[in-house]
């Protein structure tokens, strides 16, 4: 997290694409465990304190999805049964997906 916050998400995504330049297609798997459980909720299998904030994940996914190499994206590990804040993790995740969908649809 320190490196991502120091470099900024956009720079980290650029470095990822540089490393994967020889790949023809990419598959993105967004595990909600990567988000800050202390700020959002523990509605996931492996809550991580001091993880990503929702706006960072939104930018990260938007940057990744903007590549024509990305052919698929999945979201995993939302578990409402473990969420002690109602359904907060699912709600935050859905909000992120709504924003990422604008890139997929080309309406951002």
mmCIF file of N, CA and C in Angstrom:
data_model
loop_
_atom_site.group_PDB
_atom_site.id
_atom_site.type_symbol
_atom_site.label_atom_id
_atom_site.label_comp_id
_atom_site.label_asym_id
_atom_site.label_seq_id
_atom_site.Cartn_x
_atom_site.Cartn_y
_atom_site.Cartn_z
ATOM 1 N N UNK A 1 0.817 -1.189 0.000
ATOM 2 C CA UNK A 1 0.000 0.000 0.000
ATOM 3 C C UNK A 1 0.858 1.250 0.000
ATOM 4 N N UNK A 2 1.946 1.194 0.726
ATOM 5 C CA UNK A 2 2.822 2.360 0.768
ATOM 6 C C UNK A 2 3.332 2.751 -0.600
ATOM 7 N N UNK A 3 3.756 1.763 -1.373
ATOM 8 C CA UNK A 3 4.272 2.033 -2.713
ATOM 9 C C UNK A 3 3.183 2.580 -3.628
ATOM 10 N N UNK A 4 1.993 2.002 -3.555
ATOM 11 C CA UNK A 4 0.880 2.469 -4.391
ATOM 12 C C UNK A 4 0.529 3.906 -4.025
ATOM 13 N N UNK A 5 0.490 4.196 -2.756
ATOM 14 C CA UNK A 5 0.120 5.559 -2.343
ATOM 15 C C UNK A 5 1.227 6.565 -2.642
ATOM 16 N N UNK A 6 2.470 6.134 -2.606
ATOM 17 C CA UNK A 6 3.574 7.025 -2.941
ATOM 18 C C UNK A 6 3.617 7.306 -4.441
ATOM 19 N N UNK A 7 3.518 6.240 -5.232
ATOM 20 C CA UNK A 7 3.609 6.377 -6.693
ATOM 21 C C UNK A 7 2.309 6.847 -7.326
ATOM 22 N N UNK A 8 1.212 6.585 -6.673
ATOM 23 C CA UNK A 8 -0.141 6.813 -7.181
ATOM 24 C C UNK A 8 -0.568 5.630 -8.049
ATOM 25 N N UNK A 9 -1.850 5.397 -8.046
ATOM 26 C CA UNK A 9 -2.422 4.243 -8.728
ATOM 27 C C UNK A 9 -2.091 4.246 -10.220
ATOM 28 N N UNK A 10 -2.235 5.390 -10.860
ATOM 29 C CA UNK A 10 -2.021 5.471 -12.304
ATOM 30 C C UNK A 10 -0.610 5.028 -12.697
ATOM 31 N N UNK A 11 0.394 5.446 -11.921
ATOM 32 C CA UNK A 11 1.771 5.053 -12.212
ATOM 33 C C UNK A 11 1.959 3.552 -12.018
ATOM 34 N N UNK A 12 1.357 3.003 -10.978
ATOM 35 C CA UNK A 12 1.464 1.561 -10.732
ATOM 36 C C UNK A 12 0.815 0.759 -11.864
ATOM 37 N N UNK A 13 -0.317 1.227 -12.357
ATOM 38 C CA UNK A 13 -0.972 0.542 -13.471
ATOM 39 C C UNK A 13 -0.097 0.611 -14.715
ATOM 40 N N UNK A 14 0.522 1.749 -14.957
ATOM 41 C CA UNK A 14 1.429 1.874 -16.100
ATOM 42 C C UNK A 14 2.557 0.853 -15.979
ATOM 43 N N UNK A 15 3.112 0.699 -14.790
ATOM 44 C CA UNK A 15 4.191 -0.273 -14.580
ATOM 45 C C UNK A 15 3.696 -1.708 -14.803
ATOM 46 N N UNK A 16 2.484 -1.997 -14.377
ATOM 47 C CA UNK A 16 1.905 -3.323 -14.593
ATOM 48 C C UNK A 16 1.791 -3.589 -16.093
ATOM 49 N N UNK A 17 1.259 -2.623 -16.830
ATOM 50 C CA UNK A 17 1.117 -2.809 -18.280
ATOM 51 C C UNK A 17 2.473 -2.927 -18.969
ATOM 52 N N UNK A 18 3.473 -2.218 -18.465
ATOM 53 C CA UNK A 18 4.815 -2.359 -19.027
ATOM 54 C C UNK A 18 5.330 -3.783 -18.828
ATOM 55 N N UNK A 19 5.085 -4.346 -17.650
ATOM 56 C CA UNK A 19 5.535 -5.706 -17.359
ATOM 57 C C UNK A 19 4.752 -6.753 -18.152
ATOM 58 N N UNK A 20 3.510 -6.444 -18.492
ATOM 59 C CA UNK A 20 2.657 -7.393 -19.203
ATOM 60 C C UNK A 20 2.516 -7.068 -20.692
ATOM 61 N N UNK A 21 3.439 -6.294 -21.214
ATOM 62 C CA UNK A 21 3.325 -5.839 -22.612
ATOM 63 C C UNK A 21 3.291 -6.981 -23.616
ATOM 64 N N UNK A 22 3.844 -8.130 -23.271
ATOM 65 C CA UNK A 22 3.849 -9.263 -24.201
ATOM 66 C C UNK A 22 2.614 -10.142 -24.085
ATOM 67 N N UNK A 23 1.730 -9.817 -23.181
ATOM 68 C CA UNK A 23 0.486 -10.574 -23.026
ATOM 69 C C UNK A 23 -0.553 -10.056 -24.016
ATOM 70 N N UNK A 24 -1.256 -10.962 -24.649
ATOM 71 C CA UNK A 24 -2.292 -10.569 -25.612
ATOM 72 C C UNK A 24 -3.614 -10.242 -24.929
ATOM 73 N N UNK A 25 -3.956 -11.021 -23.906
ATOM 74 C CA UNK A 25 -5.209 -10.788 -23.198
ATOM 75 C C UNK A 25 -4.950 -10.818 -21.692
ATOM 76 N N UNK A 26 -5.757 -10.059 -20.973
ATOM 77 C CA UNK A 26 -5.646 -9.995 -19.522
ATOM 78 C C UNK A 26 -7.003 -10.255 -18.887
ATOM 79 N N UNK A 27 -6.964 -10.899 -17.753
ATOM 80 C CA UNK A 27 -8.150 -11.221 -16.959
ATOM 81 C C UNK A 27 -7.955 -10.555 -15.609
ATOM 82 N N UNK A 28 -8.871 -9.701 -15.197
ATOM 83 C CA UNK A 28 -8.754 -8.973 -13.938
ATOM 84 C C UNK A 28 -9.662 -9.604 -12.893
ATOM 85 N N UNK A 29 -9.076 -9.938 -11.760
ATOM 86 C CA UNK A 29 -9.841 -10.458 -10.637
ATOM 87 C C UNK A 29 -9.697 -9.481 -9.480
ATOM 88 N N UNK A 30 -10.797 -8.857 -9.101
ATOM 89 C CA UNK A 30 -10.806 -7.896 -7.994
ATOM 90 C C UNK A 30 -11.322 -8.601 -6.750
ATOM 91 N N UNK A 31 -10.444 -8.815 -5.800
ATOM 92 C CA UNK A 31 -10.783 -9.443 -4.532
ATOM 93 C C UNK A 31 -11.046 -8.333 -3.521
ATOM 94 N N UNK A 32 -12.259 -8.254 -3.007
ATOM 95 C CA UNK A 32 -12.613 -7.174 -2.081
ATOM 96 C C UNK A 32 -11.824 -7.243 -0.785
ATOM 97 N N UNK A 33 -11.147 -8.374 -0.535
ATOM 98 C CA UNK A 33 -10.266 -8.475 0.632
ATOM 99 C C UNK A 33 -9.181 -7.405 0.611
ATOM 100 N N UNK A 34 -8.870 -6.890 -0.574
ATOM 101 C CA UNK A 34 -7.811 -5.896 -0.693
ATOM 102 C C UNK A 34 -8.224 -4.527 -0.149
ATOM 103 N N UNK A 35 -9.504 -4.329 0.106
ATOM 104 C CA UNK A 35 -9.954 -3.028 0.626
ATOM 105 C C UNK A 35 -9.800 -2.963 2.140
ATOM 106 N N UNK A 36 -9.661 -1.762 2.645
ATOM 107 C CA UNK A 36 -9.426 -1.515 4.067
ATOM 108 C C UNK A 36 -10.632 -1.921 4.908
ATOM 109 N N UNK A 37 -10.512 -3.029 5.611
ATOM 110 C CA UNK A 37 -11.633 -3.550 6.399
ATOM 111 C C UNK A 37 -11.991 -2.645 7.572
ATOM 112 N N UNK A 38 -11.039 -1.887 8.066
ATOM 113 C CA UNK A 38 -11.323 -0.990 9.189
ATOM 114 C C UNK A 38 -12.162 0.206 8.754
ATOM 115 N N UNK A 39 -12.033 0.605 7.516
ATOM 116 C CA UNK A 39 -12.781 1.764 7.007
ATOM 117 C C UNK A 39 -14.095 1.367 6.337
ATOM 118 N N UNK A 40 -14.189 0.109 5.875
ATOM 119 C CA UNK A 40 -15.375 -0.315 5.128
ATOM 120 C C UNK A 40 -16.185 -1.303 5.955
ATOM 121 N N UNK A 41 -15.728 -2.538 6.009
ATOM 122 C CA UNK A 41 -16.378 -3.560 6.821
ATOM 123 C C UNK A 41 -15.560 -4.834 6.754
ATOM 124 N N UNK A 42 -15.979 -5.819 7.487
ATOM 125 C CA UNK A 42 -15.308 -7.117 7.458
ATOM 126 C C UNK A 42 -16.163 -8.136 6.716
ATOM 127 N N UNK A 43 -16.955 -7.672 5.766
ATOM 128 C CA UNK A 43 -17.850 -8.537 5.002
ATOM 129 C C UNK A 43 -17.144 -9.286 3.901
ATOM 130 N N UNK A 44 -16.056 -9.964 4.278
ATOM 131 C CA UNK A 44 -15.249 -10.726 3.325
ATOM 132 C C UNK A 44 -14.484 -11.811 4.076
ATOM 133 N N UNK A 45 -13.973 -12.780 3.348
ATOM 134 C CA UNK A 45 -13.322 -13.923 3.976
ATOM 135 C C UNK A 45 -12.046 -13.607 4.733
ATOM 136 N N UNK A 46 -11.235 -12.695 4.217
ATOM 137 C CA UNK A 46 -9.963 -12.349 4.845
ATOM 138 C C UNK A 46 -9.847 -10.827 4.938
ATOM 139 N N UNK A 47 -10.469 -10.210 5.941
ATOM 140 C CA UNK A 47 -10.418 -8.755 6.070
ATOM 141 C C UNK A 47 -8.980 -8.251 6.231
ATOM 142 N N UNK A 48 -8.657 -7.149 5.563
ATOM 143 C CA UNK A 48 -7.315 -6.583 5.605
ATOM 144 C C UNK A 48 -7.368 -5.146 6.110
ATOM 145 N N UNK A 49 -6.800 -4.893 7.288
ATOM 146 C CA UNK A 49 -6.712 -3.502 7.730
ATOM 147 C C UNK A 49 -5.674 -2.759 6.890
ATOM 148 N N UNK A 50 -5.876 -1.465 6.750
ATOM 149 C CA UNK A 50 -4.957 -0.596 6.004
ATOM 150 C C UNK A 50 -4.830 -0.994 4.536
ATOM 151 N N UNK A 51 -5.913 -1.507 3.965
ATOM 152 C CA UNK A 51 -5.933 -1.846 2.543
ATOM 153 C C UNK A 51 -6.333 -0.649 1.704
ATOM 154 N N UNK A 52 -6.740 -0.937 0.472
ATOM 155 C CA UNK A 52 -7.158 0.114 -0.450
ATOM 156 C C UNK A 52 -8.425 0.816 0.029
ATOM 157 N N UNK A 53 -8.541 2.079 -0.334
ATOM 158 C CA UNK A 53 -9.780 2.831 -0.133
ATOM 159 C C UNK A 53 -10.620 2.659 -1.403
ATOM 160 N N UNK A 54 -11.930 2.797 -1.303
ATOM 161 C CA UNK A 54 -12.777 2.619 -2.494
ATOM 162 C C UNK A 54 -12.382 3.484 -3.690
ATOM 163 N N UNK A 55 -11.997 4.741 -3.461
ATOM 164 C CA UNK A 55 -11.636 5.593 -4.601
ATOM 165 C C UNK A 55 -10.371 5.082 -5.280
ATOM 166 N N UNK A 56 -9.453 4.472 -4.525
ATOM 167 C CA UNK A 56 -8.243 3.917 -5.125
ATOM 168 C C UNK A 56 -8.575 2.700 -5.986
ATOM 169 N N UNK A 57 -9.449 1.857 -5.485
ATOM 170 C CA UNK A 57 -9.872 0.681 -6.257
ATOM 171 C C UNK A 57 -10.602 1.115 -7.517
ATOM 172 N N UNK A 58 -11.444 2.138 -7.396
ATOM 173 C CA UNK A 58 -12.176 2.633 -8.565
ATOM 174 C C UNK A 58 -11.205 3.082 -9.650
ATOM 175 N N UNK A 59 -10.234 3.893 -9.276
ATOM 176 C CA UNK A 59 -9.238 4.364 -10.254
ATOM 177 C C UNK A 59 -8.445 3.191 -10.813
ATOM 178 N N UNK A 60 -8.023 2.284 -9.943
ATOM 179 C CA UNK A 60 -7.254 1.116 -10.376
ATOM 180 C C UNK A 60 -8.015 0.301 -11.414
ATOM 181 N N UNK A 61 -9.249 -0.028 -11.101
ATOM 182 C CA UNK A 61 -10.046 -0.837 -12.036
ATOM 183 C C UNK A 61 -10.361 -0.072 -13.314
ATOM 184 N N UNK A 62 -10.661 1.210 -13.205
ATOM 185 C CA UNK A 62 -10.931 2.003 -14.408
ATOM 186 C C UNK A 62 -9.709 2.042 -15.325
ATOM 187 N N UNK A 63 -8.541 2.210 -14.724
ATOM 188 C CA UNK A 63 -7.305 2.236 -15.517
ATOM 189 C C UNK A 63 -7.052 0.881 -16.167
ATOM 190 N N UNK A 64 -7.234 -0.190 -15.415
ATOM 191 C CA UNK A 64 -7.010 -1.526 -15.964
ATOM 192 C C UNK A 64 -7.998 -1.837 -17.085
ATOM 193 N N UNK A 65 -9.269 -1.566 -16.836
ATOM 194 C CA UNK A 65 -10.334 -1.892 -17.786
ATOM 195 C C UNK A 65 -10.221 -1.064 -19.064
ATOM 196 N N UNK A 66 -9.567 0.068 -18.987
ATOM 197 C CA UNK A 66 -9.443 0.905 -20.184
ATOM 198 C C UNK A 66 -8.537 0.262 -21.241
ATOM 199 N N UNK A 67 -7.785 -0.751 -20.853
ATOM 200 C CA UNK A 67 -6.932 -1.448 -21.816
ATOM 201 C C UNK A 67 -7.762 -2.404 -22.670
ATOM 202 N N UNK A 68 -7.507 -2.389 -23.953
ATOM 203 C CA UNK A 68 -8.198 -3.315 -24.861
ATOM 204 C C UNK A 68 -7.762 -4.760 -24.636
ATOM 205 N N UNK A 69 -6.668 -4.953 -23.899
ATOM 206 C CA UNK A 69 -6.195 -6.305 -23.608
ATOM 207 C C UNK A 69 -7.063 -7.009 -22.566
ATOM 208 N N UNK A 70 -7.760 -6.244 -21.748
ATOM 209 C CA UNK A 70 -8.593 -6.844 -20.702
ATOM 210 C C UNK A 70 -9.869 -7.373 -21.341
ATOM 211 N N UNK A 71 -10.069 -8.683 -21.206
ATOM 212 C CA UNK A 71 -11.223 -9.326 -21.824
ATOM 213 C C UNK A 71 -12.271 -9.767 -20.803
ATOM 214 N N UNK A 72 -11.903 -9.749 -19.524
ATOM 215 C CA UNK A 72 -12.833 -10.220 -18.504
ATOM 216 C C UNK A 72 -12.448 -9.623 -17.153
ATOM 217 N N UNK A 73 -13.438 -9.406 -16.321
ATOM 218 C CA UNK A 73 -13.194 -8.944 -14.959
ATOM 219 C C UNK A 73 -14.173 -9.646 -14.033
ATOM 220 N N UNK A 74 -13.680 -10.062 -12.871
ATOM 221 C CA UNK A 74 -14.554 -10.662 -11.876
ATOM 222 C C UNK A 74 -14.357 -9.965 -10.540
ATOM 223 N N UNK A 75 -15.350 -10.083 -9.689
ATOM 224 C CA UNK A 75 -15.299 -9.556 -8.326
ATOM 225 C C UNK A 75 -15.558 -10.728 -7.397
ATOM 226 N N UNK A 76 -14.675 -10.900 -6.408
ATOM 227 C CA UNK A 76 -14.794 -12.058 -5.531
ATOM 228 C C UNK A 76 -14.687 -11.677 -4.060
ATOM 229 N N UNK A 77 -15.202 -12.564 -3.235
ATOM 230 C CA UNK A 77 -15.054 -12.561 -1.781
ATOM 231 C C UNK A 77 -16.005 -11.650 -1.004
ATOM 232 N N UNK A 78 -17.038 -11.119 -1.630
ATOM 233 C CA UNK A 78 -18.043 -10.397 -0.846
ATOM 234 C C UNK A 78 -18.832 -11.445 -0.064
ATOM 235 N N UNK A 79 -18.900 -11.273 1.258
ATOM 236 C CA UNK A 79 -19.609 -12.231 2.099
ATOM 237 C C UNK A 79 -20.490 -11.496 3.101
ATOM 238 N N UNK A 80 -21.750 -11.253 2.756
ATOM 239 C CA UNK A 80 -22.659 -10.528 3.648
ATOM 240 C C UNK A 80 -22.847 -11.198 5.007
ATOM 241 N N UNK A 81 -22.645 -12.489 5.090
ATOM 242 C CA UNK A 81 -22.812 -13.179 6.370
ATOM 243 C C UNK A 81 -21.753 -12.772 7.391
ATOM 244 N N UNK A 82 -20.625 -12.256 6.921
ATOM 245 C CA UNK A 82 -19.553 -11.813 7.814
ATOM 246 C C UNK A 82 -19.566 -10.309 8.054
ATOM 247 N N UNK A 83 -20.515 -9.623 7.444
ATOM 248 C CA UNK A 83 -20.562 -8.161 7.499
ATOM 249 C C UNK A 83 -21.347 -7.700 8.715
ATOM 250 N N UNK A 84 -20.644 -7.100 9.657
ATOM 251 C CA UNK A 84 -21.278 -6.604 10.884
ATOM 252 C C UNK A 84 -21.781 -5.168 10.734
ATOM 253 N N UNK A 85 -21.740 -4.666 9.519
ATOM 254 C CA UNK A 85 -22.221 -3.303 9.221
ATOM 255 C C UNK A 85 -23.337 -3.377 8.187
ATOM 256 N N UNK A 86 -24.279 -4.253 8.418
ATOM 257 C CA UNK A 86 -25.371 -4.441 7.460
ATOM 258 C C UNK A 86 -24.848 -5.187 6.255
ATOM 259 N N UNK A 87 -24.822 -4.525 5.145
ATOM 260 C CA UNK A 87 -24.311 -5.120 3.910
ATOM 261 C C UNK A 87 -23.303 -4.152 3.282
ATOM 262 N N UNK A 88 -22.527 -3.504 4.116
ATOM 263 C CA UNK A 88 -21.645 -2.413 3.715
ATOM 264 C C UNK A 88 -20.633 -2.814 2.631
ATOM 265 N N UNK A 89 -19.972 -3.974 2.788
ATOM 266 C CA UNK A 89 -18.967 -4.371 1.800
ATOM 267 C C UNK A 89 -19.601 -4.521 0.424
ATOM 268 N N UNK A 90 -20.755 -5.145 0.360
ATOM 269 C CA UNK A 90 -21.439 -5.316 -0.925
ATOM 270 C C UNK A 90 -21.855 -3.969 -1.500
ATOM 271 N N UNK A 91 -22.333 -3.064 -0.658
ATOM 272 C CA UNK A 91 -22.762 -1.743 -1.133
ATOM 273 C C UNK A 91 -21.587 -0.950 -1.683
ATOM 274 N N UNK A 92 -20.458 -0.968 -0.980
ATOM 275 C CA UNK A 92 -19.263 -0.256 -1.452
ATOM 276 C C UNK A 92 -18.779 -0.865 -2.765
ATOM 277 N N UNK A 93 -18.769 -2.181 -2.821
ATOM 278 C CA UNK A 93 -18.332 -2.881 -4.033
ATOM 279 C C UNK A 93 -19.246 -2.561 -5.210
ATOM 280 N N UNK A 94 -20.541 -2.543 -4.984
ATOM 281 C CA UNK A 94 -21.476 -2.224 -6.060
ATOM 282 C C UNK A 94 -21.266 -0.793 -6.559
ATOM 283 N N UNK A 95 -21.001 0.130 -5.637
ATOM 284 C CA UNK A 95 -20.734 1.518 -6.025
ATOM 285 C C UNK A 95 -19.490 1.588 -6.921
ATOM 286 N N UNK A 96 -18.458 0.859 -6.554
ATOM 287 C CA UNK A 96 -17.239 0.807 -7.367
ATOM 288 C C UNK A 96 -17.561 0.259 -8.756
ATOM 289 N N UNK A 97 -18.318 -0.827 -8.794
ATOM 290 C CA UNK A 97 -18.655 -1.450 -10.082
ATOM 291 C C UNK A 97 -19.487 -0.533 -10.970
ATOM 292 N N UNK A 98 -20.375 0.250 -10.372
ATOM 293 C CA UNK A 98 -21.146 1.212 -11.170
ATOM 294 C C UNK A 98 -20.220 2.210 -11.849
ATOM 295 N N UNK A 99 -19.193 2.658 -11.135
ATOM 296 C CA UNK A 99 -18.255 3.625 -11.711
ATOM 297 C C UNK A 99 -17.362 2.966 -12.768
ATOM 298 N N UNK A 100 -16.954 1.750 -12.528
ATOM 299 C CA UNK A 100 -16.118 1.031 -13.497
ATOM 300 C C UNK A 100 -16.925 0.711 -14.757
ATOM 301 N N UNK A 101 -18.196 0.453 -14.604
ATOM 302 C CA UNK A 101 -19.054 0.132 -15.750
ATOM 303 C C UNK A 101 -19.084 1.268 -16.764
ATOM 304 N N UNK A 102 -18.917 2.495 -16.312
ATOM 305 C CA UNK A 102 -18.922 3.614 -17.254
ATOM 306 C C UNK A 102 -17.760 3.516 -18.245
ATOM 307 N N UNK A 103 -16.633 2.955 -17.798
ATOM 308 C CA UNK A 103 -15.491 2.756 -18.688
ATOM 309 C C UNK A 103 -15.801 1.631 -19.678
ATOM 310 N N UNK A 104 -16.388 0.566 -19.178
ATOM 311 C CA UNK A 104 -16.754 -0.571 -20.035
ATOM 312 C C UNK A 104 -17.751 -0.123 -21.103
ATOM 313 N N UNK A 105 -18.717 0.686 -20.690
ATOM 314 C CA UNK A 105 -19.748 1.171 -21.611
ATOM 315 C C UNK A 105 -19.254 2.303 -22.502
ATOM 316 N N UNK A 106 -18.126 2.911 -22.127
ATOM 317 C CA UNK A 106 -17.613 4.033 -22.883
ATOM 318 C C UNK A 106 -18.355 5.331 -22.621
ATOM 319 N N UNK A 107 -18.961 5.436 -21.432
ATOM 320 C CA UNK A 107 -19.743 6.625 -21.101
ATOM 321 C C UNK A 107 -19.107 7.490 -20.037
ATOM 322 N N UNK A 108 -17.840 7.240 -19.690
ATOM 323 C CA UNK A 108 -17.232 8.039 -18.621
ATOM 324 C C UNK A 108 -16.898 9.428 -19.064
#
